[in-house]
Each structure stands twice: as structure tokens, then as C-alpha cells.
Coordinates of C-alpha atoms and ligand atoms in Angstrom, one line a residue:
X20 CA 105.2 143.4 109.3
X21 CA 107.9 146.3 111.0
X22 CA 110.1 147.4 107.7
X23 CA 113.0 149.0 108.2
X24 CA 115.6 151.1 105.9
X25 CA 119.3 150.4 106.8
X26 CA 122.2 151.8 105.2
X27 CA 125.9 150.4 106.1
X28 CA 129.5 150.1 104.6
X29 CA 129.3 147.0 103.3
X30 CA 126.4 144.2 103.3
X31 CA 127.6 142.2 106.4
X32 CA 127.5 145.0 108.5
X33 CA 123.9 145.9 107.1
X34 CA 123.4 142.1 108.2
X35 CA 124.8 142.4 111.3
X36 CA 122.8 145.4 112.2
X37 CA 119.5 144.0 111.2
X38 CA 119.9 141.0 113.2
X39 CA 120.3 142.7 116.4
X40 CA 118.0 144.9 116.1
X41 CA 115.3 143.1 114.3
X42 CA 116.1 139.4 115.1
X43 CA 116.4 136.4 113.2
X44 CA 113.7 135.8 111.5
X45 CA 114.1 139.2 109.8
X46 CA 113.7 139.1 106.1
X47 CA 115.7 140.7 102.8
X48 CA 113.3 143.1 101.2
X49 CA 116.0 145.2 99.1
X50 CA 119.6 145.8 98.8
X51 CA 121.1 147.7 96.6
X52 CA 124.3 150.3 96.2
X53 CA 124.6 153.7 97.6
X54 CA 127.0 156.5 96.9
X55 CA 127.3 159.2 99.5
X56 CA 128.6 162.4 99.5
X57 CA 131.4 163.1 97.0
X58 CA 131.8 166.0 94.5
X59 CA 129.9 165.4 91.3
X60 CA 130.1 161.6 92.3
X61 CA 133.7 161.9 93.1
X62 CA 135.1 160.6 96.1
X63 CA 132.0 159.3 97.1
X64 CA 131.7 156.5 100.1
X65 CA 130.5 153.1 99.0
X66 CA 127.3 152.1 101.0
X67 CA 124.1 149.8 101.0
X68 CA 120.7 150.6 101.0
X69 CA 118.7 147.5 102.8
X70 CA 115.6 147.0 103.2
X71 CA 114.5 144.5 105.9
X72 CA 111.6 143.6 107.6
X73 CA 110.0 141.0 110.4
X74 CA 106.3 139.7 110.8
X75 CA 105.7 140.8 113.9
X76 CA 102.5 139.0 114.7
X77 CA 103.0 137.6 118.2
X78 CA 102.7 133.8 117.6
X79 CA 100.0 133.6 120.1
X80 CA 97.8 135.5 118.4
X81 CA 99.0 133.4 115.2
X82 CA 97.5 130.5 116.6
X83 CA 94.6 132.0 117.4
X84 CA 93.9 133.0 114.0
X85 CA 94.8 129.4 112.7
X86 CA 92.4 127.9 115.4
X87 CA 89.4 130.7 113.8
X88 CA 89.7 129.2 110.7
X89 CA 89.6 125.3 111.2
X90 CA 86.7 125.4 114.0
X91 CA 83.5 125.0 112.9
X92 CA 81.2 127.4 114.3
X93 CA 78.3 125.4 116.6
X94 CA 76.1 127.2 113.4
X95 CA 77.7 124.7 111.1
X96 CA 77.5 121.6 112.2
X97 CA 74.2 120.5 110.4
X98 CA 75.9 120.1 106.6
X99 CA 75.2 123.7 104.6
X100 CA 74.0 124.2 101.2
X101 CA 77.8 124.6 100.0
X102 CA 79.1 121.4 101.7
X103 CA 76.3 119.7 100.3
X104 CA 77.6 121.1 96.8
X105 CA 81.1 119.8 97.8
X106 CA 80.0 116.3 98.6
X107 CA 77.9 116.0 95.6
X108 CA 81.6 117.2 93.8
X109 CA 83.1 114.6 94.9
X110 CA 80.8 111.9 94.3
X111 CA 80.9 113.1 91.1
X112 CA 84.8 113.4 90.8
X113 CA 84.8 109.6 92.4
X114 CA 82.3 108.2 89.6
X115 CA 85.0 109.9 86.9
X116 CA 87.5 108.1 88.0
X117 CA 86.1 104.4 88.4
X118 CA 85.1 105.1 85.0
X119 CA 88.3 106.0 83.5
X120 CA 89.7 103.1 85.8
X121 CA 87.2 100.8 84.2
X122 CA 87.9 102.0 80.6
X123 CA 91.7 102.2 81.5
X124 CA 91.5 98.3 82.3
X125 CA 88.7 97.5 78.9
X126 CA 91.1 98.8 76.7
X127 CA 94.7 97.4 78.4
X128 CA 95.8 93.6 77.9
X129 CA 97.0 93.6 81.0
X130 CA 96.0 90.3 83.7
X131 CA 94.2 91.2 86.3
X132 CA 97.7 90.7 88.4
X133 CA 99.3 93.0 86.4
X134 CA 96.7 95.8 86.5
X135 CA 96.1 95.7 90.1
X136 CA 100.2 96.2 90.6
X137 CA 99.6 99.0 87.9
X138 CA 96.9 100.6 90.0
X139 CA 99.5 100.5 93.1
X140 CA 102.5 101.8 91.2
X141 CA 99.5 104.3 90.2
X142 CA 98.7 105.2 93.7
X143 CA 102.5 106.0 94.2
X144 CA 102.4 108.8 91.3
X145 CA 104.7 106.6 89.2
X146 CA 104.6 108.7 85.8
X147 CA 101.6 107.5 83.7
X148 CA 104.3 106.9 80.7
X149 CA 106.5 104.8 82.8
X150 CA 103.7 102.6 83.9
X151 CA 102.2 102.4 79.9
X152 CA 106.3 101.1 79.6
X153 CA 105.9 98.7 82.3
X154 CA 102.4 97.4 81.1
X155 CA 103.3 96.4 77.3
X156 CA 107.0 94.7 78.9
X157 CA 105.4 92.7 81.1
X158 CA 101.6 91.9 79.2
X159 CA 102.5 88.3 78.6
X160 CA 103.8 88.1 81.9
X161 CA 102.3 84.5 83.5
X162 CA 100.1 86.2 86.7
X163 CA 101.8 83.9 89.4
X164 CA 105.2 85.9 88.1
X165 CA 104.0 89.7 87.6
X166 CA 105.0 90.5 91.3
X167 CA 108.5 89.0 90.6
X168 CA 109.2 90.5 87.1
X169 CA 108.3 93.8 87.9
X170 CA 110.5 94.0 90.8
X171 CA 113.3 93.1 88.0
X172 CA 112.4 95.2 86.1
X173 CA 112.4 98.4 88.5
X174 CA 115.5 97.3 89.8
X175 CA 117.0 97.3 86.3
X176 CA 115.7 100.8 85.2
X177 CA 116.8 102.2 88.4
X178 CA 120.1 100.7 88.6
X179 CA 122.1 102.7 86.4
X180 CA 121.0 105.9 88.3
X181 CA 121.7 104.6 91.7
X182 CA 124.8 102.8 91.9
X183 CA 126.1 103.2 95.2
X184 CA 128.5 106.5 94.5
X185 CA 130.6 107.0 97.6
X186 CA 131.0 110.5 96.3
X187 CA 130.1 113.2 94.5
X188 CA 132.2 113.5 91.0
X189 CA 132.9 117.1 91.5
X190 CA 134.6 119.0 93.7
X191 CA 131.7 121.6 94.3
X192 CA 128.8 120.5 95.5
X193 CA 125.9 123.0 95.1
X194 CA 122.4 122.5 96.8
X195 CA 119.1 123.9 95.1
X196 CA 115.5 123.8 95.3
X197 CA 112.7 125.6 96.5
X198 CA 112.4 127.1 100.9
X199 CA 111.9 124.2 103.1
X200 CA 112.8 121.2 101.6
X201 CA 115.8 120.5 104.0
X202 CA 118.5 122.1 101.9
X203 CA 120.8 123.1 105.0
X204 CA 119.9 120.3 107.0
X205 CA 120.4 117.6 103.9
X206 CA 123.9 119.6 103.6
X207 CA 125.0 119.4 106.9
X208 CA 124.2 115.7 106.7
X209 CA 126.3 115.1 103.4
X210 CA 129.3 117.4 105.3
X211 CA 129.6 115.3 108.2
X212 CA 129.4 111.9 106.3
X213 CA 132.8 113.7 104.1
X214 CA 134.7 114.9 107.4
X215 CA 133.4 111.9 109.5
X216 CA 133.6 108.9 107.3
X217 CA 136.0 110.2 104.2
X218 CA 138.4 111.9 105.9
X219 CA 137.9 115.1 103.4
X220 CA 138.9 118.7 104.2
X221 CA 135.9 120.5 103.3
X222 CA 133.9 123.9 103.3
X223 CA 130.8 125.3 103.1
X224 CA 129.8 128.1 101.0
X225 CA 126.4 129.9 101.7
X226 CA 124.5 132.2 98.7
X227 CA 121.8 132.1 101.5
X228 CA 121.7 136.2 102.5
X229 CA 118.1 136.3 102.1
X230 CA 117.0 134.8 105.4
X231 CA 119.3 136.6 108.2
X232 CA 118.4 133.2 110.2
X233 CA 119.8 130.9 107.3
X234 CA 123.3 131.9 107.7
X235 CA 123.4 131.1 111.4
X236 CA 122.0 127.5 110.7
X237 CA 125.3 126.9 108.6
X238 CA 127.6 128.4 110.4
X239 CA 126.5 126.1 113.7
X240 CA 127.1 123.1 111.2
X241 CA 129.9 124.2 110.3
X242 CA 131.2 125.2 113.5
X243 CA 130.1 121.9 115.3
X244 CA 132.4 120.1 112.0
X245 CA 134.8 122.3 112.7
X246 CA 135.1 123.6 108.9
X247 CA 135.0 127.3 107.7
X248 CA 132.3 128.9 105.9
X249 CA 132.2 131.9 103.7
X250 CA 128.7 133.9 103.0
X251 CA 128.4 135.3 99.4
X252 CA 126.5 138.6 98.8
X253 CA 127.8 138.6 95.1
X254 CA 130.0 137.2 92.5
X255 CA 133.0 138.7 93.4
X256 CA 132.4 137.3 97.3
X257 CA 131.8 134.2 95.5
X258 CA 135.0 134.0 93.6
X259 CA 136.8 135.2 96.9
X260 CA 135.5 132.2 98.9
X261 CA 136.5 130.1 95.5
X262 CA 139.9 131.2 95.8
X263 CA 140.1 130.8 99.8
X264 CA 138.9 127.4 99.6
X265 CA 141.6 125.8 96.9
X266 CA 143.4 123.6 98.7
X267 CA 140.1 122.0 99.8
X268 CA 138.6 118.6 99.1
X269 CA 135.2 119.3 98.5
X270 CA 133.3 122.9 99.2
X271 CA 129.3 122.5 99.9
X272 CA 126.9 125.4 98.5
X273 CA 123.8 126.3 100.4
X274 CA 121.4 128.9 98.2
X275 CA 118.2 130.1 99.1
X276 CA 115.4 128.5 98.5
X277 CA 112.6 131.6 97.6
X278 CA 110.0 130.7 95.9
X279 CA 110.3 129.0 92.9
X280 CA 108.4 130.1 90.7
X281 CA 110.7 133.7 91.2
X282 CA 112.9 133.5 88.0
X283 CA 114.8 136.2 89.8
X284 CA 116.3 133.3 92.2
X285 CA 117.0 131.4 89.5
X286 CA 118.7 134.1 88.2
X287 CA 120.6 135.5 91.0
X288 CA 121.9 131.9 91.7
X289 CA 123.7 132.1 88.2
X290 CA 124.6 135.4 88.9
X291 CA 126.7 134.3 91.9
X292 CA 127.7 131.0 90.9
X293 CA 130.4 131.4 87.7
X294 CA 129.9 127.5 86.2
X295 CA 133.7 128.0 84.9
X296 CA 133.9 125.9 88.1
X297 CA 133.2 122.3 88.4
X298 CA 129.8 122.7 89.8
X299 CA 127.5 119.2 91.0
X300 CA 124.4 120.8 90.8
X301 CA 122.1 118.5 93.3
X302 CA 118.2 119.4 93.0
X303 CA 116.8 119.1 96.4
X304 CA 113.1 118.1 96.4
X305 CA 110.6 117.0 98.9
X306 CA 108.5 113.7 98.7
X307 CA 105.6 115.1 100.8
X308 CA 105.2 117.4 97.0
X309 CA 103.1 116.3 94.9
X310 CA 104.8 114.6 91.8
X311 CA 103.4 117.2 89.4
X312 CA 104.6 120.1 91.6
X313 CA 108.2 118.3 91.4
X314 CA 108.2 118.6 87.7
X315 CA 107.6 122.3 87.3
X316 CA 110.4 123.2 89.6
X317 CA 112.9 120.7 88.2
X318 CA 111.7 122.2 84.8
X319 CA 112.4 125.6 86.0
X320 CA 115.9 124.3 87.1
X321 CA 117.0 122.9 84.7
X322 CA 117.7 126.1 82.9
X323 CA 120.7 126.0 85.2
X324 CA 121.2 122.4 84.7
X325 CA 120.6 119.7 87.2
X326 CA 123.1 116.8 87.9
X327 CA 121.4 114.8 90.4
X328 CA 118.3 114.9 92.8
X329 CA 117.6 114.4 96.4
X330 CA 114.7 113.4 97.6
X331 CA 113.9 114.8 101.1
X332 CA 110.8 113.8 104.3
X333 CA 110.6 110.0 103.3
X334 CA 109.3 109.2 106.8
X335 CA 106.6 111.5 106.3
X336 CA 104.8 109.7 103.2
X337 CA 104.6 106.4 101.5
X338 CA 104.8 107.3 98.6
X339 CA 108.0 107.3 96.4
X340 CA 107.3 107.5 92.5
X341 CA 109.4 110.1 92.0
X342 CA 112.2 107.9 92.6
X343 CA 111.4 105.6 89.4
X344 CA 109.9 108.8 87.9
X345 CA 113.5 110.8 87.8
X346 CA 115.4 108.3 87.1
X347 CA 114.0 106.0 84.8
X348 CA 111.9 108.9 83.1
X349 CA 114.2 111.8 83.5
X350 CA 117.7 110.0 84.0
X351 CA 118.5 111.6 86.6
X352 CA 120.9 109.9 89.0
X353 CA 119.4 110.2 92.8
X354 CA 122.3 110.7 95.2
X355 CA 120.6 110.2 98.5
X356 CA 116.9 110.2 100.0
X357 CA 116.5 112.1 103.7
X358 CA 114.5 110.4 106.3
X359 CA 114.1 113.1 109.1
X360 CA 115.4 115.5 110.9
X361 CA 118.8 114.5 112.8
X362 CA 121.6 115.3 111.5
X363 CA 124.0 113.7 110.3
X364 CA 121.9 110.1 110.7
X365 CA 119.2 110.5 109.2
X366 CA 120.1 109.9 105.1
X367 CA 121.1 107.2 102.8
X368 CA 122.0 106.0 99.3
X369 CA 119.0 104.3 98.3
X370 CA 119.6 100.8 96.6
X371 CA 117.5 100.0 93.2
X372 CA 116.0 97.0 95.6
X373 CA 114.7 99.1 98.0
X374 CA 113.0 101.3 95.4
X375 CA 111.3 98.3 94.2
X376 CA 110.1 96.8 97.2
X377 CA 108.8 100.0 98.6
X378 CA 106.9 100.7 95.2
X379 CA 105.6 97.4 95.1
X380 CA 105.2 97.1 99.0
X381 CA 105.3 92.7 99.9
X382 CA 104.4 90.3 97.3
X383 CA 100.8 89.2 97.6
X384 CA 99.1 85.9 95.9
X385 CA 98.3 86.0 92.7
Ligands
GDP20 N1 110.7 115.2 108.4 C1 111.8 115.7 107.9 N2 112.1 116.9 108.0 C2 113.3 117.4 107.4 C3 114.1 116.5 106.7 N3 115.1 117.2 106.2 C4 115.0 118.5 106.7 N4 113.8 118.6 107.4 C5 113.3 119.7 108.1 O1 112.8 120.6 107.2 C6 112.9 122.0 107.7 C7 113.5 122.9 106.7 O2 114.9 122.5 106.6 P1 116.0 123.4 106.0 O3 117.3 122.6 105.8 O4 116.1 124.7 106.7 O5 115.4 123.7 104.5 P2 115.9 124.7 103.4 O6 115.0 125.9 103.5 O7 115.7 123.9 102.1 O8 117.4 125.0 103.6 C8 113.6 121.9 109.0 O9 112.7 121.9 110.1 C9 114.3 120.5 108.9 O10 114.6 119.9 110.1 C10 113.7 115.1 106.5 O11 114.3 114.3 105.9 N5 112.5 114.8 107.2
MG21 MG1 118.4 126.7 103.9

């Protein structure tokens, strides 16, 4: 990585410096405040200090690297002593789970019917304490009716968190979640379905300073929309842009992403953002993450509070617990699910009936 010390009048000139000369794929390493000059700290000129660097790896040689370690070496291609060890792992790992599988289905009441579309639900990473909710409702359930009862009773757990909501209750709209989800992208979607189809006079709002690249993703939304956009460095930018964008309908907040598990992001984002405001705070989450991994960062969000949750990638897995598992388990209203990359088609309001049939995939015979 080439890292590089810049110090500027203010942080968008630092920004504008390190783009052109390092690109932008350049990344934030440090910022922080500078006084120069000045008698006894008198008179001196406000500056920044910023750290930036870029991975300079040409992505040739990237590749290469990547192709080094998934090719098997012509050595390896009789099975070795350790993936013997990882088979035998497995087997093992395999055999503990029929076995809980089989005591799982000993010790449940459940009909045959129903554990089968338990094991499915399962296989979707629908929360073990949803399904043990599921199981006792529908024990006496007659077999030829599971299939049809348990598509009822999805639909009627989901419901309240789904209701078609042509738009968001509050007037700022705030996007978080960990790097890569689709933040911007699921943004730009939600803008264009405000300007295009509601008629609103909108904004956008980006906290994103960390990647020089991020900014410039926005601001060709925004400028394809035709809608301004302020970029915040700090909470007094923040309650500039605020101010700016009164007389607007709805303002859209991009953040960072990071990574998560960084309390410092978490941190900075309530740093920035003064909750004085009406704030929609909309947890952005990809369904190609496992269900577990979903949790800790929604956990770790929820220090800031989270209104509702997108659910990002559907076209990229089948599976879709999470969608019973944060709103039936976590009451958490779902506002949209993403289904690729083209913006502004590709996103929709999901209905409680197409939760359930896409949990329970077609009805089969009894
Ligand atoms: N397959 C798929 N890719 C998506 C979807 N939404 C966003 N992406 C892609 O995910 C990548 C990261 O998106 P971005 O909006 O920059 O994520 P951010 O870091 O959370 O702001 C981009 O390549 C997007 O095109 C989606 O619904 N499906
Ligand atoms: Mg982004």
C-alpha cells in the first residue's frame, strides 16, 4: 500500500487532492486538526492532517496470487494425510447432525408432514425459536393441511411488519450497515422511486468520507436525479446540510459501511448524525450473510436504534429466514428487499405471501 501525508485548508480540499493524485480507490487512514504557525497558538491557520493510502498491487498480479492459492499443485492430487483428516471431519460432523435430527424428531410431536416442512423452514435459517413457535401451533394440525396452515400462519406473523408502506414515516431517511451490502446502490433505488413515482423534492446526504470513491458513486445518482447532495466531514457539516435541505421532502443518508465490528463507526455515525432530528434509521443487510452473522451486527446497531431493515442480493440465494426471523422474532418492520444490481428496478416491497411461499417453496402431497 503507497501512504501518503496531506495537509490542506479544509477536509474537501485534502479530498480533492488525494483523489487526483492517488485515485479513487484511495483510502482514509487519519484526519485530524492542525494549527500552523501563529504566536503562542495565536493567529494560527486552521489545517488538516490526512492520512491516505492506495493498495497498489497491480490487479494482474492480484489475480495471480488468487489463482496460487485455489490450484492444486499436480503434488496434491492423490488425497493427503490432512484432507483425509478433513473428510473423516465431516463424516463425523454429518453423523452429529442426523443424530440430533433424529432425536430432534423422537422427542417433537410433530407429523411427519409437519417435521419435514420444519426441516425446510430449517434449511432456510428460520430462527430455531420461531420454528419451536410454529411446531407446538400447528401439532394437531391434520397432515393433508400443514402445507396450508403454515402458509397462514407466516403470512399472519409477517403481516404486521410488511404492510405495503408507500413511504417512509420520517422525513430523514438514514442508511446503515456494514461495506458492501448495497447501501448506495439500495439508496439510489429508494431516491428515484420518491422523485420518479411520488413526485418528492428530495436530497441526499453522504457521512461516507471514508472511501474517496463512495462520494462520487452518490453524487452520479444524484446528479442523474437531478437532486443536490451535501458530503459531511462532521457534525457541524451535518447540521449545515440539515439546515440547507429544509424546505425538502425527504433527505436520504448514505454512511460508511467499515467494518462492523469497529465501535468507532458506530460511534462516529452518532457523532455526525444529531437524533434531535427525525431520523428513519434503515439497517441494511445482505441475504448472502449468514443469519447468525446478521444478528451480531443488528445487535451492535441497535445501540443507535434501528427502525426497519432491508434485506439486500435476493437473487443471489434461496434462502430468506431472515425475513420471518426479523420480523416475527425481532419486530422489525422490512421496508424493501433488493434483487440486483440496476438501479432504480431492481427492489420491491415484499408481500407477507411472498415470504411464505418462498419459505415454504410449492406445496407438495402430503
Ligand atoms: N447481486 C446484487 N448486488 C447488489 C445488490 N445491491 C447492491 N449490489 C452490489 O453490491 C456492491 C456494493 O454496493 P454498494 O451500494 O456500493 O454497497 P455499500 O458499501 O453498502 O454502499 C455493488 O457492486 C452493487 O452493485 C443486489 O440487490 N444484488
Ligand atoms: Mg456506500
Amino acid at each position: 500500500m503507497k501512504i501518503k501525508r496531506y495537509v490542506a485548508p479544509s477536509m474537501p480540499e485534502a479530498m480533492r487532492l488525494i483523489r487526483n493524485e492517488l485515485g479513487s480507490q484511495a483510502v482514509i487512514l487519519n484526519s485530524k486538526p492542525l494549527r500552523m504557525g501563529g504566536i503562542l497558538g495565536l493567529f494560527a491557520k486552521k489545517q488538516v492532517e490526512v492520512v491516505a493510502g492506495v493498495d497498489v498491487t497491480p490487479a494482474f498480479q492480484k489475480k495471480e496470487a488468487m489463482k496460487a492459492e485455489v490450484t492444486p499443485s499436480p503434488m496434491t492430487e492423490a488425497v493427503t494425510s490432512d484432507e483425509l483428516g478433513i473428510m473423516k471431519q465431516l463424516d463425523e460432523l454429518k453423523r452429529k447432525r442426523e443424530a440430533e435430527e433424529a432425536e430432534r424428531s423422537k422427542s417433537s410431536r410433530a407429523t411427519p408432514a409437519l417435521q419435514h416442512l420444519l426441516q425446510s423452514l430449517r434449511e432456510h435459517e428460520v430462527a430455531a425459536s420461531v420454528l419451536q413457535h410454529l411446531e407446538n401451533d400447528l401439532a394437531e394440525t391434520n397432515p393433508s393441511e400443514v402445507y396450508q396452515k403454515a402458509n397462514e400462519w407466516i403470512q399472519q406473523k409477517i403481516a404486521p411488519y410488511v404492510e405495503e408502506r408507500r413511504l417512509f414515516p420520517k422525513k430523514y431517511i438514514m442508511l446503515v450497515g456494514p461495506t458492501g451490502v448495497g447501501k448506495t446502490t439500495t439508496l439510489a433505488k429508494i431516491a428515484s422511486k420518491y422523485v420518479i413515482e411520488h413526485q418528492k423534492k428530495i436530497a441526499f446526504i453522504t457521512t461516507d468520507t471514508y472511501r474517496i470513491g463512495a462520494v462520487e458513486q452518490l453524487r452520479t445518482y444524484a446528479y442523474i436525479l437531478n437532486v443536490p447532495v451535501e458530503v459531511c466531514y462532521n457534525r457541524d457539516d451535518f447540521k449545515e446540510a440539515i439546515r440547507k435541505f429544509q424546505d425538502y421532502d425527504y433527505v436520504f443518508i448514505d454512511t460508511a459501511g467499515r467494518n462492523f465490528k469497529e465501535e468507532k463507526y458506530i460511534d462516529q455515525l452518532k457523532e455526525i448524525v444529531h437524533y434531535e432530528n427525525e431520523v428513519e434509521k434503515v439497517l441494511v443487510l445482505a441475504l448472502t450473510a449468514r443469519y447468525r452473522d446478521m444478528v451480531r451486527v443488528y445487535k451492535q446497531f441497535q445501540t443507535i436504534g434501528v427502525d426497519s431493515i432491508i434485506l439486500t442480493k435476493s437473487e443471489e440465494t434461496d434462502i430468506l429466514g431472515a425475513a420471518l426471523n426479523f420480523t416475527f422474532h425481532h419486530q422489525q418492520p422490512l421496508a424493501y428487499i433488493t434483487n440486483g444490481q440496476n438501479v432504480p428496478d431492481d427492489i420491491f416491497a415484499p408481500s407477507a405471501s411472498y415470504i411464505a411461499k418462498t419459505l415454504l417453496g410449492e406445496e407438495r402431497d402430503a
